[in-house]
Structures are given as C-alpha cells and as structure tokens.
Amino acid sequence: MKYICISGLGNNGIRISRYVSSSLNVRSMNLSIEPGMDVIFVPQEKVSLIESEKISTDYDEFFINILNKCKQAELLVIIADLSDPYAISLTNVIGRFTKKLKMITMGIFIFPFKSEGTRYEKAIKSIDDFKENFDLMVIIGKDEIFKAFSDIPIKLIDNVQNELTYMIVKNIYQSLSIQDYIDIISKSKKIMGFGVSITDRMDKLKEAFDEAASSPWLDENPGNTFIIFNGPINENDLLFLNDDAKYKNSKIKVNTNNNQGRRIDILILNF
C-alpha cells in the first residue's frame, strides 16, 4: 500500500498509534477527550450526541472534516482500547462516518481481561456494533497475550500491545496491495485472526513460521489464509510450506525487503 493513515482513539489507542506511526514514518490522526499538542480534541458531548442520534446533526461536519484529513489514504487503521468507554463510543461514531465516506477501514482493538467482567462484556457487544461499519477487525485480547507470552511481567503488557500492532500494520502496509486487501474483505467474516514472529536466521525460518502458526489468535481451522513474509527472502526458501497440509492452499505474499538487515517478519492472517 502506498499510503495509510493511522488513528488512535482514547489514551491507550493514541499511545499505540504514536508508536506505530513513528516507527513506520506514516501519518497519524489521534482523537482524545483531553486537549493536547498532537491530538484532535473531541469532547464527550459531541461523541454522545452523534452516537445517540439517528439523524444528522450540526456535528456531522465536524467529524467529516476530521476524516477528510485521511481521505486520500488507501487504508485507515483505527486503534482503540475497548476497556475505555469513550474509545468505544468514539469508534462507533468514526465507523459511521468512514462508511459514509466509503473509506476502507480496519480496526485494531485491544480487549480487556475476561476477569474484568462488565468491561469485557461491553467490549464483546461493541464488536457486534462495529461490524456494520468496519471492513475488517483484529482483536488483541490481554488474556491471549499471556497465553502467547506466558513469562512476561504484567508491567510490560503495553510494550507487547505496541509490538503486535506494529507487526500487523507494518506487514500489511509494506507487503499488501489495495487489491489484496479488497480480496481479503470480500472473503472475510470481518474479524481476522493473526500470528506473528520474527527471525534473522534462514535455518530457523520454519521454526519461526511454526511459532506464528501456534498463535492463540488464529483459528484451529484456518479457512482463508494470507501468509506474508517480509525480508531478505524468496519463494524458494518457502518450499517447506508444501508439506504443511493446513497451509499449503494459503495465499502467500513475499516482500523481498532488504532494508531491515537479516530480519524476516512473518504475519499469518486468517479470515
């Protein structure tokens, strides 16, 4: 993709958006309930009014003008933490207008722990609400983070959220075309599973792939699958996939990226 726009909604969404956009050197458009130097201030009353009304209001133009800042993007990525009620409401509102403006939009949503009870239930319900307006969604659950990285201390969970979101956005941005993304949307059930890994050793490539394939965010039955390899690699290095019955019919995308040294990123998407 030539041009994407990243938008963080609410405090944690903004934190992740800043990390990803600065790492990729792409544009970000962050919306917050609090005024700030690099955010667009969106008061709660504006969000609540738009969310509650089914007819157009004077505030429609306010949100349309915000989104027009990213109108030329081939993909708008919305990042929000669904433990934050403001972020849920704002995501609902933004999704309504991205659909109206016919913007291709992917949501990356951080889920609270199941043990958080009401917060978790509200996050589940919000996903059903989002399906109408978002083309695709990725859910990064905190419970699954600790399944995938069982030895990390809880204080580092923010770092893991940063890196997982960065890996997803980076490899879609650098490796997929707009047509690839449209093909995924046409076959998708809206929510994508994912698995990621990194290696800098070619002799460990299959091991790294198996690590990505064991992700708790991937379905047992992968269905439609897109596998991205991003780094100094070619298709001859991937012959081991022919022996994997689960993934041999997957669509494979190789981006021979020589700008990241020996690092090879692997991203598996199922939908």
mmCIF file of C-alpha atoms in Angstrom:
data_model
loop_
_atom_site.group_PDB
_atom_site.id
_atom_site.type_symbol
_atom_site.label_atom_id
_atom_site.label_comp_id
_atom_site.label_asym_id
_atom_site.label_seq_id
_atom_site.Cartn_x
_atom_site.Cartn_y
_atom_site.Cartn_z
ATOM 1 C CA MET A 1 0.000 0.000 0.000
ATOM 2 C CA LYS A 2 1.284 3.454 -0.889
ATOM 3 C CA TYR A 3 -0.499 5.460 1.767
ATOM 4 C CA ILE A 4 -2.166 4.561 5.029
ATOM 5 C CA CYS A 5 -3.448 6.716 7.862
ATOM 6 C CA ILE A 6 -3.378 5.579 11.494
ATOM 7 C CA SER A 7 -5.811 6.908 14.058
ATOM 8 C CA GLY A 8 -5.595 6.288 17.794
ATOM 9 C CA LEU A 9 -8.817 6.781 19.762
ATOM 10 C CA GLY A 10 -8.632 7.377 23.507
ATOM 11 C CA ASN A 11 -5.490 7.381 25.656
ATOM 12 C CA ASN A 12 -4.206 3.837 25.089
ATOM 13 C CA GLY A 13 -5.141 3.893 21.404
ATOM 14 C CA ILE A 14 -3.193 7.135 20.997
ATOM 15 C CA ARG A 15 -0.160 5.679 22.789
ATOM 16 C CA ILE A 16 -0.088 2.688 20.425
ATOM 17 C CA SER A 17 -0.808 4.840 17.375
ATOM 18 C CA ARG A 18 2.127 7.127 18.187
ATOM 19 C CA TYR A 19 4.456 4.150 18.485
ATOM 20 C CA VAL A 20 3.337 2.535 15.224
ATOM 21 C CA SER A 21 3.174 5.715 13.129
ATOM 22 C CA SER A 22 6.582 6.948 14.299
ATOM 23 C CA SER A 23 8.139 3.525 13.685
ATOM 24 C CA LEU A 24 6.754 3.447 10.140
ATOM 25 C CA ASN A 25 7.077 7.179 9.489
ATOM 26 C CA VAL A 26 3.454 7.446 8.391
ATOM 27 C CA ARG A 27 0.735 9.925 9.200
ATOM 28 C CA SER A 28 -1.343 9.613 12.357
ATOM 29 C CA MET A 29 -4.580 11.330 13.333
ATOM 30 C CA ASN A 30 -5.288 10.889 17.038
ATOM 31 C CA LEU A 31 -8.529 11.801 18.794
ATOM 32 C CA SER A 32 -8.800 12.418 22.522
ATOM 33 C CA ILE A 33 -11.249 13.555 25.189
ATOM 34 C CA GLU A 34 -8.432 15.774 26.508
ATOM 35 C CA PRO A 35 -6.776 18.669 24.620
ATOM 36 C CA GLY A 36 -3.152 18.035 23.652
ATOM 37 C CA MET A 37 -0.304 19.128 21.391
ATOM 38 C CA ASP A 38 -0.652 16.378 18.776
ATOM 39 C CA VAL A 39 -4.282 15.296 19.149
ATOM 40 C CA ILE A 40 -7.666 16.431 17.901
ATOM 41 C CA PHE A 41 -9.820 17.320 20.887
ATOM 42 C CA VAL A 42 -13.241 15.648 20.666
ATOM 43 C CA PRO A 43 -15.414 16.438 23.693
ATOM 44 C CA GLN A 44 -17.544 13.668 25.148
ATOM 45 C CA GLU A 45 -20.775 15.596 24.475
ATOM 46 C CA LYS A 46 -20.103 15.656 20.731
ATOM 47 C CA VAL A 47 -19.467 11.909 20.687
ATOM 48 C CA SER A 48 -22.544 11.170 22.789
ATOM 49 C CA LEU A 49 -24.801 13.339 20.656
ATOM 50 C CA ILE A 50 -23.751 11.745 17.369
ATOM 51 C CA GLU A 51 -23.876 8.233 18.854
ATOM 52 C CA SER A 52 -27.369 8.680 20.255
ATOM 53 C CA GLU A 53 -28.996 10.420 17.282
ATOM 54 C CA LYS A 54 -30.014 8.572 14.143
ATOM 55 C CA ILE A 55 -30.422 11.768 12.153
ATOM 56 C CA SER A 56 -27.727 14.174 11.011
ATOM 57 C CA THR A 57 -26.697 16.878 13.419
ATOM 58 C CA ASP A 58 -24.623 20.028 13.270
ATOM 59 C CA TYR A 59 -21.702 17.942 14.478
ATOM 60 C CA ASP A 60 -21.630 15.715 11.371
ATOM 61 C CA GLU A 61 -19.460 18.213 9.529
ATOM 62 C CA PHE A 62 -17.027 18.280 12.470
ATOM 63 C CA PHE A 63 -16.315 14.528 12.149
ATOM 64 C CA ILE A 64 -16.342 14.529 8.349
ATOM 65 C CA ASN A 65 -13.718 17.304 8.340
ATOM 66 C CA ILE A 66 -11.558 15.233 10.688
ATOM 67 C CA LEU A 67 -11.755 12.176 8.453
ATOM 68 C CA ASN A 68 -11.088 14.197 5.320
ATOM 69 C CA LYS A 69 -7.529 14.575 6.645
ATOM 70 C CA CYS A 70 -7.110 10.883 5.748
ATOM 71 C CA LYS A 71 -9.465 10.782 2.741
ATOM 72 C CA GLN A 72 -6.653 10.044 0.275
ATOM 73 C CA ALA A 73 -5.370 7.064 2.272
ATOM 74 C CA GLU A 74 -5.813 3.627 0.737
ATOM 75 C CA LEU A 75 -6.397 2.277 4.236
ATOM 76 C CA LEU A 76 -7.449 3.888 7.510
ATOM 77 C CA VAL A 77 -6.327 1.969 10.602
ATOM 78 C CA ILE A 78 -8.289 2.692 13.780
ATOM 79 C CA ILE A 79 -6.622 1.674 17.064
ATOM 80 C CA ALA A 80 -8.693 1.658 20.253
ATOM 81 C CA ASP A 81 -8.660 0.051 23.693
ATOM 82 C CA LEU A 82 -12.140 -1.314 24.330
ATOM 83 C CA SER A 83 -11.772 -1.160 28.092
ATOM 84 C CA ASP A 84 -12.269 2.614 27.648
ATOM 85 C CA PRO A 85 -15.980 3.602 27.246
ATOM 86 C CA TYR A 86 -15.009 6.839 25.487
ATOM 87 C CA ALA A 87 -12.934 4.898 22.932
ATOM 88 C CA ILE A 88 -15.875 2.553 22.272
ATOM 89 C CA SER A 89 -18.263 5.461 21.687
ATOM 90 C CA LEU A 90 -15.772 7.318 19.507
ATOM 91 C CA THR A 91 -15.089 4.167 17.465
ATOM 92 C CA ASN A 92 -18.823 3.799 16.850
ATOM 93 C CA VAL A 93 -19.056 7.375 15.635
ATOM 94 C CA ILE A 94 -15.924 7.289 13.465
ATOM 95 C CA GLY A 95 -17.015 3.988 11.921
ATOM 96 C CA ARG A 96 -20.354 5.505 10.952
ATOM 97 C CA PHE A 97 -18.629 8.307 9.046
ATOM 98 C CA THR A 98 -15.907 6.161 7.414
ATOM 99 C CA LYS A 99 -18.699 4.057 5.931
ATOM 100 C CA LYS A 100 -20.497 7.172 4.718
ATOM 101 C CA LEU A 101 -17.262 8.418 3.114
ATOM 102 C CA LYS A 102 -16.545 4.922 1.664
ATOM 103 C CA MET A 103 -13.127 4.729 3.314
ATOM 104 C CA ILE A 104 -11.576 1.265 3.609
ATOM 105 C CA THR A 105 -11.166 0.872 7.354
ATOM 106 C CA MET A 106 -9.524 -1.706 9.602
ATOM 107 C CA GLY A 107 -9.944 -1.644 13.363
ATOM 108 C CA ILE A 108 -7.291 -2.995 15.733
ATOM 109 C CA PHE A 109 -8.916 -3.350 19.121
ATOM 110 C CA ILE A 110 -7.346 -4.094 22.495
ATOM 111 C CA PHE A 111 -9.603 -6.274 24.629
ATOM 112 C CA PRO A 112 -9.703 -6.233 28.448
ATOM 113 C CA PHE A 113 -9.181 -9.381 30.529
ATOM 114 C CA LYS A 114 -12.214 -11.670 30.803
ATOM 115 C CA SER A 115 -11.876 -11.294 34.575
ATOM 116 C CA GLU A 116 -12.785 -7.605 34.201
ATOM 117 C CA GLY A 117 -16.416 -8.708 33.854
ATOM 118 C CA THR A 118 -18.581 -5.793 32.727
ATOM 119 C CA ARG A 119 -15.753 -4.159 30.768
ATOM 120 C CA TYR A 120 -15.170 -7.393 28.866
ATOM 121 C CA GLU A 121 -18.890 -7.842 28.161
ATOM 122 C CA LYS A 122 -19.121 -4.268 26.831
ATOM 123 C CA ALA A 123 -16.121 -4.930 24.572
ATOM 124 C CA ILE A 124 -17.801 -8.058 23.159
ATOM 125 C CA LYS A 125 -21.011 -6.143 22.475
ATOM 126 C CA SER A 126 -19.141 -3.274 20.854
ATOM 127 C CA ILE A 127 -17.582 -5.624 18.280
ATOM 128 C CA ASP A 128 -21.070 -6.618 17.121
ATOM 129 C CA ASP A 129 -21.885 -2.916 16.774
ATOM 130 C CA PHE A 130 -18.686 -2.219 14.820
ATOM 131 C CA LYS A 131 -19.281 -4.979 12.236
ATOM 132 C CA GLU A 132 -21.706 -2.827 10.308
ATOM 133 C CA ASN A 133 -19.160 -0.090 9.595
ATOM 134 C CA PHE A 134 -15.680 -1.643 9.690
ATOM 135 C CA ASP A 135 -14.345 -3.638 6.755
ATOM 136 C CA LEU A 136 -12.031 -5.749 8.918
ATOM 137 C CA MET A 137 -11.147 -6.021 12.580
ATOM 138 C CA VAL A 138 -8.299 -7.504 14.583
ATOM 139 C CA ILE A 139 -8.760 -8.208 18.282
ATOM 140 C CA ILE A 140 -5.730 -8.301 20.595
ATOM 141 C CA GLY A 141 -7.005 -9.799 23.845
ATOM 142 C CA LYS A 142 -4.982 -9.364 27.011
ATOM 143 C CA ASP A 143 -5.751 -12.959 28.056
ATOM 144 C CA GLU A 144 -4.271 -14.193 24.773
ATOM 145 C CA ILE A 145 -1.176 -12.035 25.269
ATOM 146 C CA PHE A 146 -0.370 -14.035 28.394
ATOM 147 C CA LYS A 147 -1.062 -17.312 26.585
ATOM 148 C CA ALA A 148 1.379 -16.335 23.851
ATOM 149 C CA PHE A 149 3.977 -14.766 26.180
ATOM 150 C CA SER A 150 3.475 -16.545 29.479
ATOM 151 C CA ASP A 151 6.722 -15.343 31.035
ATOM 152 C CA ILE A 152 6.270 -11.590 30.602
ATOM 153 C CA PRO A 153 5.579 -9.426 33.663
ATOM 154 C CA ILE A 154 2.263 -7.586 33.537
ATOM 155 C CA LYS A 155 4.045 -4.213 33.544
ATOM 156 C CA LEU A 156 5.322 -4.988 30.034
ATOM 157 C CA ILE A 157 1.898 -5.644 28.529
ATOM 158 C CA ASP A 158 1.853 -2.174 26.931
ATOM 159 C CA ASN A 159 5.088 -2.995 25.093
ATOM 160 C CA VAL A 160 3.573 -6.212 23.747
ATOM 161 C CA GLN A 161 0.473 -4.353 22.544
ATOM 162 C CA ASN A 162 2.770 -1.882 20.751
ATOM 163 C CA GLU A 163 4.804 -4.583 19.030
ATOM 164 C CA LEU A 164 1.862 -6.761 17.975
ATOM 165 C CA THR A 165 0.030 -3.787 16.490
ATOM 166 C CA TYR A 166 3.217 -2.594 14.791
ATOM 167 C CA MET A 167 3.833 -6.026 13.226
ATOM 168 C CA ILE A 168 0.287 -6.244 11.870
ATOM 169 C CA VAL A 169 0.228 -2.725 10.438
ATOM 170 C CA LYS A 170 3.803 -2.804 9.140
ATOM 171 C CA ASN A 171 3.445 -6.010 7.162
ATOM 172 C CA ILE A 172 0.068 -5.104 5.699
ATOM 173 C CA TYR A 173 1.398 -1.658 4.761
ATOM 174 C CA GLN A 174 4.674 -2.869 3.242
ATOM 175 C CA SER A 175 3.513 -6.112 1.622
ATOM 176 C CA LEU A 176 -0.143 -5.949 0.543
ATOM 177 C CA SER A 177 -1.661 -4.068 -2.354
ATOM 178 C CA ILE A 178 -5.035 -2.424 -2.192
ATOM 179 C CA GLN A 179 -6.360 -5.296 -4.351
ATOM 180 C CA ASP A 180 -5.028 -7.823 -1.829
ATOM 181 C CA TYR A 181 -6.933 -6.023 0.886
ATOM 182 C CA ILE A 182 -10.136 -5.904 -1.175
ATOM 183 C CA ASP A 183 -9.799 -9.656 -1.812
ATOM 184 C CA ILE A 184 -9.499 -10.271 1.935
ATOM 185 C CA ILE A 185 -12.568 -8.137 2.639
ATOM 186 C CA SER A 186 -14.616 -9.995 0.020
ATOM 187 C CA LYS A 187 -13.946 -13.352 1.734
ATOM 188 C CA SER A 188 -13.823 -12.244 5.338
ATOM 189 C CA LYS A 189 -16.210 -12.659 8.247
ATOM 190 C CA LYS A 190 -15.000 -9.225 9.423
ATOM 191 C CA ILE A 191 -12.725 -10.459 12.247
ATOM 192 C CA MET A 192 -9.227 -11.612 11.264
ATOM 193 C CA GLY A 193 -7.102 -13.993 13.288
ATOM 194 C CA PHE A 194 -3.367 -13.404 13.229
ATOM 195 C CA GLY A 195 0.001 -14.878 14.126
ATOM 196 C CA VAL A 196 3.373 -13.112 14.048
ATOM 197 C CA SER A 197 7.018 -13.974 14.503
ATOM 198 C CA ILE A 198 10.484 -12.673 13.622
ATOM 199 C CA THR A 199 13.749 -14.412 12.784
ATOM 200 C CA ASP A 200 17.139 -13.311 11.492
ATOM 201 C CA ARG A 201 18.299 -16.851 10.651
ATOM 202 C CA MET A 202 17.280 -18.618 7.452
ATOM 203 C CA ASP A 203 17.891 -22.024 9.067
ATOM 204 C CA LYS A 204 15.271 -21.102 11.674
ATOM 205 C CA LEU A 205 12.647 -19.957 9.161
ATOM 206 C CA LYS A 206 10.351 -22.970 9.528
ATOM 207 C CA GLU A 207 10.670 -22.784 13.316
ATOM 208 C CA ALA A 208 9.659 -19.118 13.181
ATOM 209 C CA PHE A 209 6.715 -19.956 10.921
ATOM 210 C CA ASP A 210 5.567 -22.669 13.332
ATOM 211 C CA GLU A 211 5.737 -20.126 16.143
ATOM 212 C CA ALA A 212 3.473 -17.731 14.216
ATOM 213 C CA ALA A 213 1.110 -20.601 13.336
ATOM 214 C CA SER A 214 0.733 -21.521 17.020
ATOM 215 C CA SER A 215 -0.709 -18.081 17.833
ATOM 216 C CA PRO A 216 -3.715 -18.076 20.202
ATOM 217 C CA TRP A 217 -5.308 -15.507 17.868
ATOM 218 C CA LEU A 218 -5.516 -17.955 14.939
ATOM 219 C CA ASP A 219 -8.466 -20.278 14.387
ATOM 220 C CA GLU A 220 -7.904 -24.026 14.622
ATOM 221 C CA ASN A 221 -9.452 -24.305 11.165
ATOM 222 C CA PRO A 222 -7.696 -21.508 9.277
ATOM 223 C CA GLY A 223 -10.148 -21.228 6.351
ATOM 224 C CA ASN A 224 -8.967 -18.427 4.069
ATOM 225 C CA THR A 225 -5.372 -17.605 4.939
ATOM 226 C CA PHE A 226 -2.880 -14.992 3.802
ATOM 227 C CA ILE A 227 0.783 -15.532 4.768
ATOM 228 C CA ILE A 228 3.198 -12.620 4.487
ATOM 229 C CA PHE A 229 6.980 -12.987 4.544
ATOM 230 C CA ASN A 230 8.726 -9.642 4.697
ATOM 231 C CA GLY A 231 12.533 -9.520 4.466
ATOM 232 C CA PRO A 232 15.562 -10.820 2.512
ATOM 233 C CA ILE A 233 13.812 -13.985 1.294
ATOM 234 C CA ASN A 234 12.492 -15.565 -1.912
ATOM 235 C CA GLU A 235 9.851 -18.165 -2.738
ATOM 236 C CA ASN A 236 12.400 -20.981 -2.952
ATOM 237 C CA ASP A 237 13.007 -20.536 0.773
ATOM 238 C CA LEU A 238 9.370 -21.436 1.449
ATOM 239 C CA LEU A 239 9.190 -24.935 -0.012
ATOM 240 C CA PHE A 240 8.585 -26.311 3.487
ATOM 241 C CA LEU A 241 5.039 -24.938 3.222
ATOM 242 C CA ASN A 242 4.258 -27.571 0.583
ATOM 243 C CA ASP A 243 4.459 -30.216 3.316
ATOM 244 C CA ASP A 244 2.061 -28.399 5.621
ATOM 245 C CA ALA A 245 -1.441 -29.656 4.824
ATOM 246 C CA LYS A 246 -3.015 -26.922 6.932
ATOM 247 C CA TYR A 247 -1.431 -24.069 4.987
ATOM 248 C CA LYS A 248 -0.484 -25.439 1.563
ATOM 249 C CA ASN A 249 -3.508 -23.766 -0.093
ATOM 250 C CA SER A 250 -2.861 -20.406 1.537
ATOM 251 C CA LYS A 251 -2.139 -17.277 -0.470
ATOM 252 C CA ILE A 252 1.500 -16.367 0.076
ATOM 253 C CA LYS A 253 2.918 -12.882 -0.293
ATOM 254 C CA VAL A 254 6.688 -12.364 -0.324
ATOM 255 C CA ASN A 255 8.058 -8.860 0.066
ATOM 256 C CA THR A 256 11.801 -9.013 -0.559
ATOM 257 C CA ASN A 257 12.609 -6.181 1.804
ATOM 258 C CA ASN A 258 16.360 -5.610 2.005
ATOM 259 C CA ASN A 259 16.097 -2.521 4.192
ATOM 260 C CA GLN A 260 15.868 -4.346 7.512
ATOM 261 C CA GLY A 261 19.131 -6.294 7.533
ATOM 262 C CA ARG A 262 18.649 -10.046 8.034
ATOM 263 C CA ARG A 263 15.325 -9.651 9.827
ATOM 264 C CA ILE A 264 12.414 -11.628 8.380
ATOM 265 C CA ASP A 265 8.877 -10.838 9.561
ATOM 266 C CA ILE A 266 6.127 -13.434 9.308
ATOM 267 C CA LEU A 267 2.459 -12.482 9.511
ATOM 268 C CA ILE A 268 -0.332 -15.034 9.136
ATOM 269 C CA LEU A 269 -3.852 -13.696 8.648
ATOM 270 C CA ASN A 270 -6.906 -15.920 8.613
ATOM 271 C CA PHE A 271 -10.345 -14.719 7.794
#
